[in-house]
PDB file of C-alpha atoms in Angstrom:
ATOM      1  CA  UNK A   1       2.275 -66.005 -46.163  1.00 94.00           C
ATOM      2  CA  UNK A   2       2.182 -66.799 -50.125  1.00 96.00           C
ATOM      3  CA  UNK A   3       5.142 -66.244 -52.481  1.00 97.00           C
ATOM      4  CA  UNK A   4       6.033 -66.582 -55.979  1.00 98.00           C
ATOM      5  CA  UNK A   5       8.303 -67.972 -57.482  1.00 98.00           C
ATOM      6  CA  UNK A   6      10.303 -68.613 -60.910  1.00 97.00           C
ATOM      7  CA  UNK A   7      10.854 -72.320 -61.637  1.00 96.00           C
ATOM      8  CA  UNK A   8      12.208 -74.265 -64.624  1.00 93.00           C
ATOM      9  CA  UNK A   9       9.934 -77.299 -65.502  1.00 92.00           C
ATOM     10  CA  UNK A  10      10.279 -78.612 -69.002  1.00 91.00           C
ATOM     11  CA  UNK A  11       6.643 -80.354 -69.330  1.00 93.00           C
ATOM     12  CA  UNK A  12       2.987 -79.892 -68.192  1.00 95.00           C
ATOM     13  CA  UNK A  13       3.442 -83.653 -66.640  1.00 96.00           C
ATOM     14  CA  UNK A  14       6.320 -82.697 -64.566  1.00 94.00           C
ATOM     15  CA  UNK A  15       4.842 -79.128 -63.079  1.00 96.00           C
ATOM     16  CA  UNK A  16       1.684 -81.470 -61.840  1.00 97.00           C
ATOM     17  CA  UNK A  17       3.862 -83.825 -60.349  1.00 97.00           C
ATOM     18  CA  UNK A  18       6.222 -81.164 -58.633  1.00 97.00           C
ATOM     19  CA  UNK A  19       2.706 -79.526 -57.749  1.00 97.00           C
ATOM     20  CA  UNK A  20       1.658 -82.989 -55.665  1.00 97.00           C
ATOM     21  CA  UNK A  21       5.432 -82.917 -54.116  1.00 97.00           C
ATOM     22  CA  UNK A  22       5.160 -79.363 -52.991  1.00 97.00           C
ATOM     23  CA  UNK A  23       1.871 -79.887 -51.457  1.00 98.00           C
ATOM     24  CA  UNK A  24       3.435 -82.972 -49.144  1.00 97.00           C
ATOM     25  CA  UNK A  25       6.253 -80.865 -47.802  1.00 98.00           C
ATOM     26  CA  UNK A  26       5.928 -79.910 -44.576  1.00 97.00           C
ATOM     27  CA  UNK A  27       5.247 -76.578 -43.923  1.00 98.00           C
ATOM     28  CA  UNK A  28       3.359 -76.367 -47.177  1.00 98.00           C
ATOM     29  CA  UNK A  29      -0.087 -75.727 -46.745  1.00 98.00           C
ATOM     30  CA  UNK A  30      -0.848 -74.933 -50.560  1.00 98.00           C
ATOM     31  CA  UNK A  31       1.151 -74.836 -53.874  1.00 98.00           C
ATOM     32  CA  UNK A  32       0.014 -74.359 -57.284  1.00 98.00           C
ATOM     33  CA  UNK A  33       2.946 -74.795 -60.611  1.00 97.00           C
ATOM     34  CA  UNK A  34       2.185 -73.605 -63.755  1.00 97.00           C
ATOM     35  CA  UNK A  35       3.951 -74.988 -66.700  1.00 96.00           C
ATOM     36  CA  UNK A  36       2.725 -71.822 -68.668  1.00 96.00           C
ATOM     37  CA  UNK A  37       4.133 -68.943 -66.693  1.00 97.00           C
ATOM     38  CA  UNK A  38       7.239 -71.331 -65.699  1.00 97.00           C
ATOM     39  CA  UNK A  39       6.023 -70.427 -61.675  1.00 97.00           C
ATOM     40  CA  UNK A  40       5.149 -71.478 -58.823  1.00 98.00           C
ATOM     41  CA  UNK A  41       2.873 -69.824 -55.756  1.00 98.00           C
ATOM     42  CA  UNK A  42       3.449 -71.678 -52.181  1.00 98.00           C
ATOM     43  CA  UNK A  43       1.703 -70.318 -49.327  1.00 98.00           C
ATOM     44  CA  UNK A  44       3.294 -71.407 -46.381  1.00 98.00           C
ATOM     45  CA  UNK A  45       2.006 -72.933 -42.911  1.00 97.00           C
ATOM     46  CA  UNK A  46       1.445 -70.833 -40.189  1.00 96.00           C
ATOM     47  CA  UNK A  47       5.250 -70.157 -38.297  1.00 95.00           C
ATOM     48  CA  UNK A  48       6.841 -71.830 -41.267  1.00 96.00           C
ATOM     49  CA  UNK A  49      10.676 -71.138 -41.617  1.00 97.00           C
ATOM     50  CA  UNK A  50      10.111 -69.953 -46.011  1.00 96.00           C
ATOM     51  CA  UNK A  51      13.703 -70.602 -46.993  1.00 96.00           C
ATOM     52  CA  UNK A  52      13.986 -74.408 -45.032  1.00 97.00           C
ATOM     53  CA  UNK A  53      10.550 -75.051 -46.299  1.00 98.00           C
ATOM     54  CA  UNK A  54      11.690 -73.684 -49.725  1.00 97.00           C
ATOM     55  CA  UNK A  55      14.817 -75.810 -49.484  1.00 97.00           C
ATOM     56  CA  UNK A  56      12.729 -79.247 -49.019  1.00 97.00           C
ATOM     57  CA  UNK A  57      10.769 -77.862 -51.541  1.00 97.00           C
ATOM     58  CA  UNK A  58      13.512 -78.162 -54.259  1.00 96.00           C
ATOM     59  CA  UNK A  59      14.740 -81.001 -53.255  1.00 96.00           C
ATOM     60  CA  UNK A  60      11.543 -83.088 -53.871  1.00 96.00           C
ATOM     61  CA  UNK A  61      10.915 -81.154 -57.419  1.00 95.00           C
ATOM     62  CA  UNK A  62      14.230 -82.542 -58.289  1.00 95.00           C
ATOM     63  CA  UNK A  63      13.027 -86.248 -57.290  1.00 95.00           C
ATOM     64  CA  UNK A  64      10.453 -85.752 -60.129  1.00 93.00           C
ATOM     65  CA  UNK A  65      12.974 -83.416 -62.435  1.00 93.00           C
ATOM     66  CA  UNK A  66      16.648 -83.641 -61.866  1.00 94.00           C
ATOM     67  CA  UNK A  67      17.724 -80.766 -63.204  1.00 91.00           C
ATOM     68  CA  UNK A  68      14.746 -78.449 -61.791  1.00 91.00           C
ATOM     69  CA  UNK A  69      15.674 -75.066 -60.523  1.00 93.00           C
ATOM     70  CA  UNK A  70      13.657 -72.399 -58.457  1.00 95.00           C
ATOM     71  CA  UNK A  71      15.043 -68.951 -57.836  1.00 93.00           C
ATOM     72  CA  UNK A  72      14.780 -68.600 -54.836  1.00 86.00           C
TER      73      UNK A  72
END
């Protein structure tokens, strides 16, 4: 399954970087951010649970940006 979603990133830098932690959280198997459009597109593991994925998610964008949000 693939979803979009709105995210607040304030640089380029900082969407790659939450790009790389998306990518590592499990149940994850592909995520693209785009600084541009201010969102991001996961597509999620086969049997993945989207809102505890989502949740781990957010928490490792806010490793890289503090103050990071994603409507979720």
């Amino acid at each position: 399954m693939e979803k979009i979603y709105q995210i607040e990133v304030d640089c380029a830098n900082c969407a790659a970087k939450m790009e790389e932690a998306a990518k590592k959280t499990e149940g994850v198997a592909e995520a693209t951010v785009s600084f541009m459009t201010q969102k991001m597109k996961v597509v999620f593991a086969e049997g993945a649970d989207e809102k505890a994925v989502m949740k781990k998610v957010l928490k490792a964008c806010r490793k890289v940006e503090p103050d990071c949000d994603i409507v979720l």
